[in-house]
Amino acid sequence: MAEKDFELEKESAGGFERFLFFMIPIIFTVVLIGVLLALFNMDVRNNMLEFAHKIPIVKNLVPEPVKDPEKTKLQDAKDQVKSANATIEELKSKLATKDADLKKAKEEQTQQDQKLKSVQEQLDSAQKSATDTAQQNAVDTDPYEKQIKDLAKMYADMSPSKAAPIMQNMTTDEMVQLLSAMKNDNRTAILAKMDPKVAADVSMKLKDAVSSSDLAIAALQSRIDKDAGAKKEASTSGLDKNQIGQTFAAMPANSAADLLLSTYKISPEKVLTILNAVNDSTRSGILDAMSKKDAKTAAVILNKLMTK
């Protein structure tokens, strides 16, 4: 029994020896290569040490890897560049966000301005419409204003060459009142056809034109003054044609002839007017007496009577 145990131990020992015989050269070679690489290549050594430090028990038995200063500086520089790039990217992202916010704020401001402008235009339009409506209502409720508007439109629709002579028979204030109610084109065309002096007087008053109510008052006052002047002139003008005709018909022919010959030297037109006012028999008697006193003047008067 003891011999069998001894033989088993001998076989076991011989097997281990054979294993060591093959493994020792391999291990030596590996260790030698590792030592050579560690000596001549710092990176390999450091990599090996770093790998060894990852093994739980072995990390306590191996030294710390030696760091290369140049490599460390380069790595630090790379880390700084990487950090700076990351910071730059972050700043760029924040700047892009700020730009987007600013652009959005500008767009919102533009929209607000457009809304405000639209509201202001609507307000102005509403105010203008209200003003126009009020003015139209005022015109509609004032018959006199409406009549002036209609009259001004009537003259504006006429040709300027026809409207101008008619309007020149009005007073200056009346012309100003009507022209003020016309459009500028119609007003200009009518003034161009008026007498230059009349057009100048009207233009100066148009320049100082005031409200429609003041124009109406001025026009009415000018009409009153003109009518009063016409009445006064009529009252102081003396005899009318009938009275003159009756007066000369009652006078002797010789006396009438002397009076008319004397008057002819002062105003030939008045002599013609008087002879036209008397009846035929009276006229023939007076002309006969005039021909005896001054045949040449009588012939001239007769010629004018025939052409008048």
PDB file of C-alpha atoms in Angstrom:
ATOM      1  CA  MET A   1       0.000   0.000   0.000  1.00  0.00           C
ATOM      2  CA  ALA A   2       2.801   2.376   0.885  1.00  0.00           C
ATOM      3  CA  GLU A   3       4.519   1.604  -2.348  1.00  0.00           C
ATOM      4  CA  LYS A   4       1.450   2.491  -4.379  1.00  0.00           C
ATOM      5  CA  ASP A   5       1.178   5.842  -2.606  1.00  0.00           C
ATOM      6  CA  PHE A   6       4.814   6.532  -3.296  1.00  0.00           C
ATOM      7  CA  GLU A   7       4.402   5.727  -6.954  1.00  0.00           C
ATOM      8  CA  LEU A   8       1.410   8.071  -7.236  1.00  0.00           C
ATOM      9  CA  GLU A   9       3.349  10.900  -5.616  1.00  0.00           C
ATOM     10  CA  LYS A  10       6.296  10.258  -7.930  1.00  0.00           C
ATOM     11  CA  GLU A  11       4.044  10.428 -10.979  1.00  0.00           C
ATOM     12  CA  SER A  12       2.493  13.663  -9.766  1.00  0.00           C
ATOM     13  CA  ALA A  13       5.862  15.219  -9.116  1.00  0.00           C
ATOM     14  CA  GLY A  14       7.110  14.181 -12.539  1.00  0.00           C
ATOM     15  CA  GLY A  15       4.111  15.813 -14.262  1.00  0.00           C
ATOM     16  CA  PHE A  16       4.591  19.118 -12.465  1.00  0.00           C
ATOM     17  CA  GLU A  17       8.252  19.097 -13.316  1.00  0.00           C
ATOM     18  CA  ARG A  18       7.433  18.608 -16.964  1.00  0.00           C
ATOM     19  CA  PHE A  19       4.953  21.553 -16.806  1.00  0.00           C
ATOM     20  CA  LEU A  20       7.582  23.796 -15.257  1.00  0.00           C
ATOM     21  CA  PHE A  21      10.106  22.650 -17.824  1.00  0.00           C
ATOM     22  CA  PHE A  22       7.903  23.985 -20.599  1.00  0.00           C
ATOM     23  CA  MET A  23       6.435  27.071 -18.850  1.00  0.00           C
ATOM     24  CA  ILE A  24       9.608  28.542 -17.275  1.00  0.00           C
ATOM     25  CA  PRO A  25      11.182  29.538 -20.625  1.00  0.00           C
ATOM     26  CA  ILE A  26       7.887  30.983 -21.813  1.00  0.00           C
ATOM     27  CA  ILE A  27       7.389  32.951 -18.628  1.00  0.00           C
ATOM     28  CA  PHE A  28      10.984  34.144 -18.732  1.00  0.00           C
ATOM     29  CA  THR A  29      10.621  35.232 -22.314  1.00  0.00           C
ATOM     30  CA  VAL A  30       7.395  37.106 -21.571  1.00  0.00           C
ATOM     31  CA  VAL A  31       8.924  38.753 -18.502  1.00  0.00           C
ATOM     32  CA  LEU A  32      12.047  39.700 -20.429  1.00  0.00           C
ATOM     33  CA  ILE A  33      10.042  41.196 -23.237  1.00  0.00           C
ATOM     34  CA  GLY A  34       7.912  43.079 -20.753  1.00  0.00           C
ATOM     35  CA  VAL A  35      11.009  44.376 -18.956  1.00  0.00           C
ATOM     36  CA  LEU A  36      12.588  45.466 -22.236  1.00  0.00           C
ATOM     37  CA  LEU A  37       9.398  47.150 -23.379  1.00  0.00           C
ATOM     38  CA  ALA A  38       9.026  48.800 -19.978  1.00  0.00           C
ATOM     39  CA  LEU A  39      12.570  50.096 -20.144  1.00  0.00           C
ATOM     40  CA  PHE A  40      12.609  51.324 -23.700  1.00  0.00           C
ATOM     41  CA  ASN A  41       8.929  52.268 -24.219  1.00  0.00           C
ATOM     42  CA  MET A  42       7.343  54.366 -21.510  1.00  0.00           C
ATOM     43  CA  ASP A  43       3.931  54.212 -23.122  1.00  0.00           C
ATOM     44  CA  VAL A  44       3.873  50.429 -23.039  1.00  0.00           C
ATOM     45  CA  ARG A  45       5.016  50.447 -19.421  1.00  0.00           C
ATOM     46  CA  ASN A  46       2.390  52.927 -18.451  1.00  0.00           C
ATOM     47  CA  ASN A  47      -0.245  50.969 -20.308  1.00  0.00           C
ATOM     48  CA  MET A  48       0.806  47.794 -18.547  1.00  0.00           C
ATOM     49  CA  LEU A  49       0.790  49.493 -15.175  1.00  0.00           C
ATOM     50  CA  GLU A  50      -2.578  51.022 -15.889  1.00  0.00           C
ATOM     51  CA  PHE A  51      -3.890  47.595 -16.891  1.00  0.00           C
ATOM     52  CA  ALA A  52      -2.394  46.078 -13.725  1.00  0.00           C
ATOM     53  CA  HIS A  53      -4.082  48.756 -11.621  1.00  0.00           C
ATOM     54  CA  LYS A  54      -7.372  47.531 -12.929  1.00  0.00           C
ATOM     55  CA  ILE A  55      -6.784  44.102 -11.307  1.00  0.00           C
ATOM     56  CA  PRO A  56      -8.141  44.164  -7.706  1.00  0.00           C
ATOM     57  CA  ILE A  57      -5.181  42.482  -5.891  1.00  0.00           C
ATOM     58  CA  VAL A  58      -2.365  43.165  -8.331  1.00  0.00           C
ATOM     59  CA  LYS A  59      -2.927  46.959  -8.237  1.00  0.00           C
ATOM     60  CA  ASN A  60      -1.596  46.967  -4.683  1.00  0.00           C
ATOM     61  CA  LEU A  61       1.651  45.231  -5.745  1.00  0.00           C
ATOM     62  CA  VAL A  62       2.626  47.317  -8.785  1.00  0.00           C
ATOM     63  CA  PRO A  63       3.868  50.923  -8.751  1.00  0.00           C
ATOM     64  CA  GLU A  64       1.962  53.892 -10.110  1.00  0.00           C
ATOM     65  CA  PRO A  65       2.459  54.549 -13.838  1.00  0.00           C
ATOM     66  CA  VAL A  66       4.993  57.269 -14.542  1.00  0.00           C
ATOM     67  CA  LYS A  67       3.377  60.154 -16.385  1.00  0.00           C
ATOM     68  CA  ASP A  68       5.205  61.807 -19.260  1.00  0.00           C
ATOM     69  CA  PRO A  69       5.326  65.616 -18.606  1.00  0.00           C
ATOM     70  CA  GLU A  70       5.131  66.452 -22.300  1.00  0.00           C
ATOM     71  CA  LYS A  71       2.286  64.052 -22.786  1.00  0.00           C
ATOM     72  CA  THR A  72       0.616  65.405 -19.677  1.00  0.00           C
ATOM     73  CA  LYS A  73       0.955  68.960 -20.958  1.00  0.00           C
ATOM     74  CA  LEU A  74      -0.329  67.922 -24.336  1.00  0.00           C
ATOM     75  CA  GLN A  75      -3.225  66.100 -22.732  1.00  0.00           C
ATOM     76  CA  ASP A  76      -3.939  69.088 -20.511  1.00  0.00           C
ATOM     77  CA  ALA A  77      -3.835  71.355 -23.561  1.00  0.00           C
ATOM     78  CA  LYS A  78      -6.168  69.005 -25.374  1.00  0.00           C
ATOM     79  CA  ASP A  79      -8.461  68.961 -22.358  1.00  0.00           C
ATOM     80  CA  GLN A  80      -8.381  72.765 -22.207  1.00  0.00           C
ATOM     81  CA  VAL A  81      -9.097  73.038 -25.927  1.00  0.00           C
ATOM     82  CA  LYS A  82     -11.905  70.534 -25.550  1.00  0.00           C
ATOM     83  CA  SER A  83     -13.267  72.474 -22.581  1.00  0.00           C
ATOM     84  CA  ALA A  84     -12.913  75.754 -24.468  1.00  0.00           C
ATOM     85  CA  ASN A  85     -14.684  74.267 -27.494  1.00  0.00           C
ATOM     86  CA  ALA A  86     -17.435  73.005 -25.248  1.00  0.00           C
ATOM     87  CA  THR A  87     -17.727  76.479 -23.688  1.00  0.00           C
ATOM     88  CA  ILE A  88     -17.772  78.078 -27.131  1.00  0.00           C
ATOM     89  CA  GLU A  89     -20.461  75.689 -28.310  1.00  0.00           C
ATOM     90  CA  GLU A  90     -22.469  76.424 -25.188  1.00  0.00           C
ATOM     91  CA  LEU A  91     -22.069  80.178 -25.738  1.00  0.00           C
ATOM     92  CA  LYS A  92     -23.010  79.765 -29.390  1.00  0.00           C
ATOM     93  CA  SER A  93     -26.093  77.845 -28.345  1.00  0.00           C
ATOM     94  CA  LYS A  94     -27.028  80.551 -25.827  1.00  0.00           C
ATOM     95  CA  LEU A  95     -26.356  83.266 -28.444  1.00  0.00           C
ATOM     96  CA  ALA A  96     -28.509  81.444 -30.988  1.00  0.00           C
ATOM     97  CA  THR A  97     -31.239  81.189 -28.371  1.00  0.00           C
ATOM     98  CA  LYS A  98     -30.940  84.913 -27.601  1.00  0.00           C
ATOM     99  CA  ASP A  99     -31.019  85.742 -31.326  1.00  0.00           C
ATOM    100  CA  ALA A 100     -34.112  83.612 -31.761  1.00  0.00           C
ATOM    101  CA  ASP A 101     -35.747  85.330 -28.774  1.00  0.00           C
ATOM    102  CA  LEU A 102     -34.766  88.765 -30.142  1.00  0.00           C
ATOM    103  CA  LYS A 103     -36.098  87.906 -33.600  1.00  0.00           C
ATOM    104  CA  LYS A 104     -39.319  86.649 -32.069  1.00  0.00           C
ATOM    105  CA  ALA A 105     -39.595  89.846 -30.001  1.00  0.00           C
ATOM    106  CA  LYS A 106     -39.041  91.968 -33.122  1.00  0.00           C
ATOM    107  CA  GLU A 107     -41.695  90.027 -35.013  1.00  0.00           C
ATOM    108  CA  GLU A 108     -44.115  90.471 -32.119  1.00  0.00           C
ATOM    109  CA  GLN A 109     -43.257  94.196 -32.013  1.00  0.00           C
ATOM    110  CA  THR A 110     -43.844  94.459 -35.776  1.00  0.00           C
ATOM    111  CA  GLN A 111     -47.195  92.713 -35.409  1.00  0.00           C
ATOM    112  CA  GLN A 112     -48.120  95.050 -32.560  1.00  0.00           C
ATOM    113  CA  ASP A 113     -47.122  98.083 -34.661  1.00  0.00           C
ATOM    114  CA  GLN A 114     -49.201  96.814 -37.574  1.00  0.00           C
ATOM    115  CA  LYS A 115     -52.170  96.221 -35.291  1.00  0.00           C
ATOM    116  CA  LEU A 116     -51.740  99.691 -33.795  1.00  0.00           C
ATOM    117  CA  LYS A 117     -51.498 101.231 -37.274  1.00  0.00           C
ATOM    118  CA  SER A 118     -54.592  99.350 -38.393  1.00  0.00           C
ATOM    119  CA  VAL A 119     -56.508 100.469 -35.318  1.00  0.00           C
ATOM    120  CA  GLN A 120     -55.348 104.074 -35.876  1.00  0.00           C
ATOM    121  CA  GLU A 121     -56.453 103.948 -39.530  1.00  0.00           C
ATOM    122  CA  GLN A 122     -59.822 102.581 -38.489  1.00  0.00           C
ATOM    123  CA  LEU A 123     -60.112 105.327 -35.874  1.00  0.00           C
ATOM    124  CA  ASP A 124     -59.177 108.030 -38.414  1.00  0.00           C
ATOM    125  CA  SER A 125     -61.636 106.578 -40.914  1.00  0.00           C
ATOM    126  CA  ALA A 126     -64.377 106.511 -38.295  1.00  0.00           C
ATOM    127  CA  GLN A 127     -63.644 110.109 -37.301  1.00  0.00           C
ATOM    128  CA  LYS A 128     -63.627 111.244 -40.933  1.00  0.00           C
ATOM    129  CA  SER A 129     -66.860 109.401 -41.586  1.00  0.00           C
ATOM    130  CA  ALA A 130     -68.421 110.977 -38.518  1.00  0.00           C
ATOM    131  CA  THR A 131     -67.223 114.441 -39.607  1.00  0.00           C
ATOM    132  CA  ASP A 132     -68.512 113.962 -43.150  1.00  0.00           C
ATOM    133  CA  THR A 133     -71.820 112.711 -41.817  1.00  0.00           C
ATOM    134  CA  ALA A 134     -72.097 115.691 -39.485  1.00  0.00           C
ATOM    135  CA  GLN A 135     -71.279 118.104 -42.301  1.00  0.00           C
ATOM    136  CA  GLN A 136     -73.736 116.409 -44.617  1.00  0.00           C
ATOM    137  CA  ASN A 137     -76.416 116.513 -41.944  1.00  0.00           C
ATOM    138  CA  ALA A 138     -75.670 120.191 -41.382  1.00  0.00           C
ATOM    139  CA  VAL A 139     -76.045 120.893 -45.099  1.00  0.00           C
ATOM    140  CA  ASP A 140     -79.186 118.805 -45.319  1.00  0.00           C
ATOM    141  CA  THR A 141     -80.743 120.616 -42.369  1.00  0.00           C
ATOM    142  CA  ASP A 142     -79.867 124.086 -43.767  1.00  0.00           C
ATOM    143  CA  PRO A 143     -82.010 124.827 -46.864  1.00  0.00           C
ATOM    144  CA  TYR A 144     -79.984 127.941 -47.695  1.00  0.00           C
ATOM    145  CA  GLU A 145     -76.689 125.989 -47.721  1.00  0.00           C
ATOM    146  CA  LYS A 146     -78.272 123.301 -49.871  1.00  0.00           C
ATOM    147  CA  GLN A 147     -79.548 125.933 -52.303  1.00  0.00           C
ATOM    148  CA  ILE A 148     -76.057 127.473 -52.581  1.00  0.00           C
ATOM    149  CA  LYS A 149     -74.558 124.012 -53.200  1.00  0.00           C
ATOM    150  CA  ASP A 150     -77.116 123.289 -55.922  1.00  0.00           C
ATOM    151  CA  LEU A 151     -76.568 126.693 -57.523  1.00  0.00           C
ATOM    152  CA  ALA A 152     -72.788 126.252 -57.484  1.00  0.00           C
ATOM    153  CA  LYS A 153     -73.168 122.803 -59.062  1.00  0.00           C
ATOM    154  CA  MET A 154     -75.402 124.281 -61.767  1.00  0.00           C
ATOM    155  CA  TYR A 155     -72.783 126.885 -62.722  1.00  0.00           C
ATOM    156  CA  ALA A 156     -70.001 124.269 -62.497  1.00  0.00           C
ATOM    157  CA  ASP A 157     -71.897 122.025 -64.940  1.00  0.00           C
ATOM    158  CA  MET A 158     -72.178 124.913 -67.429  1.00  0.00           C
ATOM    159  CA  SER A 159     -69.325 125.705 -69.797  1.00  0.00           C
ATOM    160  CA  PRO A 160     -66.938 128.297 -68.239  1.00  0.00           C
ATOM    161  CA  SER A 161     -67.455 130.682 -71.167  1.00  0.00           C
ATOM    162  CA  LYS A 162     -71.199 130.808 -70.390  1.00  0.00           C
ATOM    163  CA  ALA A 163     -71.009 130.716 -66.612  1.00  0.00           C
ATOM    164  CA  ALA A 164     -68.435 133.533 -66.297  1.00  0.00           C
ATOM    165  CA  PRO A 165     -70.507 136.338 -67.969  1.00  0.00           C
ATOM    166  CA  ILE A 166     -73.564 135.416 -65.953  1.00  0.00           C
ATOM    167  CA  MET A 167     -71.704 135.405 -62.666  1.00  0.00           C
ATOM    168  CA  GLN A 168     -70.044 138.760 -63.440  1.00  0.00           C
ATOM    169  CA  ASN A 169     -73.481 140.378 -63.072  1.00  0.00           C
ATOM    170  CA  MET A 170     -73.472 139.315 -59.407  1.00  0.00           C
ATOM    171  CA  THR A 171     -71.733 141.123 -56.591  1.00  0.00           C
ATOM    172  CA  THR A 172     -68.169 140.175 -55.744  1.00  0.00           C
ATOM    173  CA  ASP A 173     -69.238 138.555 -52.469  1.00  0.00           C
ATOM    174  CA  GLU A 174     -71.909 136.523 -54.243  1.00  0.00           C
ATOM    175  CA  MET A 175     -69.348 135.260 -56.761  1.00  0.00           C
ATOM    176  CA  VAL A 176     -66.970 134.373 -53.911  1.00  0.00           C
ATOM    177  CA  GLN A 177     -69.742 132.467 -52.149  1.00  0.00           C
ATOM    178  CA  LEU A 178     -70.587 130.375 -55.234  1.00  0.00           C
ATOM    179  CA  LEU A 179     -66.971 129.787 -56.288  1.00  0.00           C
ATOM    180  CA  SER A 180     -66.088 128.655 -52.752  1.00  0.00           C
ATOM    181  CA  ALA A 181     -68.681 125.887 -53.052  1.00  0.00           C
ATOM    182  CA  MET A 182     -67.121 124.573 -56.314  1.00  0.00           C
ATOM    183  CA  LYS A 183     -64.222 122.234 -56.939  1.00  0.00           C
ATOM    184  CA  ASN A 184     -60.889 123.858 -57.689  1.00  0.00           C
ATOM    185  CA  ASP A 185     -60.900 122.798 -61.375  1.00  0.00           C
ATOM    186  CA  ASN A 186     -64.325 124.332 -62.042  1.00  0.00           C
ATOM    187  CA  ARG A 187     -63.416 127.465 -60.094  1.00  0.00           C
ATOM    188  CA  THR A 188     -60.191 127.946 -62.074  1.00  0.00           C
ATOM    189  CA  ALA A 189     -61.922 127.461 -65.440  1.00  0.00           C
ATOM    190  CA  ILE A 190     -64.617 130.059 -64.662  1.00  0.00           C
ATOM    191  CA  LEU A 191     -62.131 132.633 -63.323  1.00  0.00           C
ATOM    192  CA  ALA A 192     -60.096 132.242 -66.534  1.00  0.00           C
ATOM    193  CA  LYS A 193     -63.133 133.352 -68.568  1.00  0.00           C
ATOM    194  CA  MET A 194     -63.952 136.374 -66.400  1.00  0.00           C
ATOM    195  CA  ASP A 195     -62.838 139.963 -66.897  1.00  0.00           C
ATOM    196  CA  PRO A 196     -59.268 140.164 -65.502  1.00  0.00           C
ATOM    197  CA  LYS A 197     -60.120 142.899 -62.983  1.00  0.00           C
ATOM    198  CA  VAL A 198     -63.207 141.065 -61.750  1.00  0.00           C
ATOM    199  CA  ALA A 199     -61.267 137.796 -61.548  1.00  0.00           C
ATOM    200  CA  ALA A 200     -58.522 139.560 -59.568  1.00  0.00           C
ATOM    201  CA  ASP A 201     -61.001 141.027 -57.057  1.00  0.00           C
ATOM    202  CA  VAL A 202     -62.739 137.675 -56.631  1.00  0.00           C
ATOM    203  CA  SER A 203     -59.410 135.839 -56.261  1.00  0.00           C
ATOM    204  CA  MET A 204     -58.265 138.164 -53.489  1.00  0.00           C
ATOM    205  CA  LYS A 205     -61.505 137.601 -51.594  1.00  0.00           C
ATOM    206  CA  LEU A 206     -61.283 133.848 -52.190  1.00  0.00           C
ATOM    207  CA  LYS A 207     -57.829 133.934 -50.593  1.00  0.00           C
ATOM    208  CA  ASP A 208     -59.339 135.377 -47.424  1.00  0.00           C
ATOM    209  CA  ALA A 209     -62.511 133.270 -47.566  1.00  0.00           C
ATOM    210  CA  VAL A 210     -63.878 132.296 -44.152  1.00  0.00           C
ATOM    211  CA  SER A 211     -66.719 130.044 -43.038  1.00  0.00           C
ATOM    212  CA  SER A 212     -69.786 129.459 -45.177  1.00  0.00           C
ATOM    213  CA  SER A 213     -71.983 131.360 -42.745  1.00  0.00           C
ATOM    214  CA  ASP A 214     -69.736 134.445 -42.995  1.00  0.00           C
ATOM    215  CA  LEU A 215     -69.725 134.170 -46.786  1.00  0.00           C
ATOM    216  CA  ALA A 216     -73.514 133.982 -46.801  1.00  0.00           C
ATOM    217  CA  ILE A 217     -73.804 137.089 -44.625  1.00  0.00           C
ATOM    218  CA  ALA A 218     -71.352 138.990 -46.834  1.00  0.00           C
ATOM    219  CA  ALA A 219     -73.209 137.932 -50.008  1.00  0.00           C
ATOM    220  CA  LEU A 220     -76.590 138.954 -48.615  1.00  0.00           C
ATOM    221  CA  GLN A 221     -75.228 142.303 -47.446  1.00  0.00           C
ATOM    222  CA  SER A 222     -73.663 143.004 -50.841  1.00  0.00           C
ATOM    223  CA  ARG A 223     -76.962 142.207 -52.559  1.00  0.00           C
ATOM    224  CA  ILE A 224     -78.835 144.541 -50.191  1.00  0.00           C
ATOM    225  CA  ASP A 225     -76.298 147.306 -50.836  1.00  0.00           C
ATOM    226  CA  LYS A 226     -76.522 146.824 -54.601  1.00  0.00           C
ATOM    227  CA  ASP A 227     -80.340 146.855 -54.618  1.00  0.00           C
ATOM    228  CA  ALA A 228     -80.373 149.951 -52.415  1.00  0.00           C
ATOM    229  CA  GLY A 229     -77.902 151.667 -54.756  1.00  0.00           C
ATOM    230  CA  ALA A 230     -80.014 150.769 -57.780  1.00  0.00           C
ATOM    231  CA  LYS A 231     -83.137 152.193 -56.154  1.00  0.00           C
ATOM    232  CA  LYS A 232     -81.320 155.352 -55.210  1.00  0.00           C
ATOM    233  CA  GLU A 233     -79.977 155.750 -58.742  1.00  0.00           C
ATOM    234  CA  ALA A 234     -83.452 155.180 -60.169  1.00  0.00           C
ATOM    235  CA  SER A 235     -84.934 157.753 -57.834  1.00  0.00           C
ATOM    236  CA  THR A 236     -82.360 160.377 -58.803  1.00  0.00           C
ATOM    237  CA  SER A 237     -82.239 159.598 -62.532  1.00  0.00           C
ATOM    238  CA  GLY A 238     -85.019 162.062 -63.407  1.00  0.00           C
ATOM    239  CA  LEU A 239     -87.739 161.516 -66.010  1.00  0.00           C
ATOM    240  CA  ASP A 240     -88.327 158.234 -67.749  1.00  0.00           C
ATOM    241  CA  LYS A 241     -88.798 157.924 -71.546  1.00  0.00           C
ATOM    242  CA  ASN A 242     -92.558 158.434 -71.447  1.00  0.00           C
ATOM    243  CA  GLN A 243     -92.258 161.608 -69.419  1.00  0.00           C
ATOM    244  CA  ILE A 244     -89.534 162.947 -71.731  1.00  0.00           C
ATOM    245  CA  GLY A 245     -91.618 162.136 -74.814  1.00  0.00           C
ATOM    246  CA  GLN A 246     -94.666 163.917 -73.406  1.00  0.00           C
ATOM    247  CA  THR A 247     -92.560 166.951 -72.418  1.00  0.00           C
ATOM    248  CA  PHE A 248     -91.073 167.467 -75.876  1.00  0.00           C
ATOM    249  CA  ALA A 249     -94.432 166.749 -77.531  1.00  0.00           C
ATOM    250  CA  ALA A 250     -95.940 169.662 -75.613  1.00  0.00           C
ATOM    251  CA  MET A 251     -93.117 172.054 -76.575  1.00  0.00           C
ATOM    252  CA  PRO A 252     -93.126 174.137 -79.808  1.00  0.00           C
ATOM    253  CA  ALA A 253     -91.014 172.540 -82.537  1.00  0.00           C
ATOM    254  CA  ASN A 254     -88.636 175.510 -82.815  1.00  0.00           C
ATOM    255  CA  SER A 255     -87.969 175.554 -79.059  1.00  0.00           C
ATOM    256  CA  ALA A 256     -87.464 171.808 -78.983  1.00  0.00           C
ATOM    257  CA  ALA A 257     -85.091 172.054 -81.973  1.00  0.00           C
ATOM    258  CA  ASP A 258     -82.969 174.735 -80.275  1.00  0.00           C
ATOM    259  CA  LEU A 259     -82.789 172.756 -77.048  1.00  0.00           C
ATOM    260  CA  LEU A 260     -81.830 169.520 -78.796  1.00  0.00           C
ATOM    261  CA  LEU A 261     -79.181 171.205 -80.957  1.00  0.00           C
ATOM    262  CA  SER A 262     -77.593 172.622 -77.821  1.00  0.00           C
ATOM    263  CA  THR A 263     -77.837 169.251 -76.034  1.00  0.00           C
ATOM    264  CA  TYR A 264     -76.288 167.461 -79.024  1.00  0.00           C
ATOM    265  CA  LYS A 265     -73.068 169.393 -78.458  1.00  0.00           C
ATOM    266  CA  ILE A 266     -72.911 168.007 -74.904  1.00  0.00           C
ATOM    267  CA  SER A 267     -74.361 164.485 -75.275  1.00  0.00           C
ATOM    268  CA  PRO A 268     -75.411 163.192 -78.707  1.00  0.00           C
ATOM    269  CA  GLU A 269     -76.733 159.976 -77.149  1.00  0.00           C
ATOM    270  CA  LYS A 270     -79.271 161.842 -75.044  1.00  0.00           C
ATOM    271  CA  VAL A 271     -80.610 163.652 -78.121  1.00  0.00           C
ATOM    272  CA  LEU A 272     -81.106 160.343 -79.888  1.00  0.00           C
ATOM    273  CA  THR A 273     -82.824 158.948 -76.808  1.00  0.00           C
ATOM    274  CA  ILE A 274     -85.227 161.887 -76.661  1.00  0.00           C
ATOM    275  CA  LEU A 275     -86.104 161.697 -80.358  1.00  0.00           C
ATOM    276  CA  ASN A 276     -86.788 157.981 -79.989  1.00  0.00           C
ATOM    277  CA  ALA A 277     -89.055 158.687 -77.017  1.00  0.00           C
ATOM    278  CA  VAL A 278     -91.391 161.121 -78.820  1.00  0.00           C
ATOM    279  CA  ASN A 279     -94.094 160.130 -81.282  1.00  0.00           C
ATOM    280  CA  ASP A 280     -93.630 160.318 -85.064  1.00  0.00           C
ATOM    281  CA  SER A 281     -95.448 163.653 -85.648  1.00  0.00           C
ATOM    282  CA  THR A 282     -93.530 165.407 -82.875  1.00  0.00           C
ATOM    283  CA  ARG A 283     -90.215 163.955 -84.150  1.00  0.00           C
ATOM    284  CA  SER A 284     -90.879 165.101 -87.723  1.00  0.00           C
ATOM    285  CA  GLY A 285     -91.737 168.655 -86.536  1.00  0.00           C
ATOM    286  CA  ILE A 286     -88.589 168.875 -84.404  1.00  0.00           C
ATOM    287  CA  LEU A 287     -86.342 167.566 -87.233  1.00  0.00           C
ATOM    288  CA  ASP A 288     -87.875 170.029 -89.667  1.00  0.00           C
ATOM    289  CA  ALA A 289     -87.137 172.908 -87.317  1.00  0.00           C
ATOM    290  CA  MET A 290     -83.587 171.581 -86.706  1.00  0.00           C
ATOM    291  CA  SER A 291     -82.893 171.330 -90.478  1.00  0.00           C
ATOM    292  CA  LYS A 292     -83.820 175.008 -90.888  1.00  0.00           C
ATOM    293  CA  LYS A 293     -81.512 176.038 -88.039  1.00  0.00           C
ATOM    294  CA  ASP A 294     -78.565 173.609 -88.704  1.00  0.00           C
ATOM    295  CA  ALA A 295     -79.087 171.370 -91.720  1.00  0.00           C
ATOM    296  CA  LYS A 296     -75.736 169.563 -91.309  1.00  0.00           C
ATOM    297  CA  THR A 297     -76.320 168.591 -87.666  1.00  0.00           C
ATOM    298  CA  ALA A 298     -79.897 167.587 -88.443  1.00  0.00           C
ATOM    299  CA  ALA A 299     -78.659 165.272 -91.221  1.00  0.00           C
ATOM    300  CA  VAL A 300     -76.165 163.631 -88.863  1.00  0.00           C
ATOM    301  CA  ILE A 301     -78.864 163.108 -86.224  1.00  0.00           C
ATOM    302  CA  LEU A 302     -81.254 161.642 -88.797  1.00  0.00           C
ATOM    303  CA  ASN A 303     -78.577 159.265 -90.051  1.00  0.00           C
ATOM    304  CA  LYS A 304     -77.926 158.046 -86.504  1.00  0.00           C
ATOM    305  CA  LEU A 305     -81.618 157.595 -85.879  1.00  0.00           C
ATOM    306  CA  MET A 306     -81.934 155.427 -88.985  1.00  0.00           C
ATOM    307  CA  THR A 307     -79.011 153.208 -87.973  1.00  0.00           C
ATOM    308  CA  LYS A 308     -79.865 152.948 -84.302  1.00  0.00           C
TER     309      LYS A 308
END
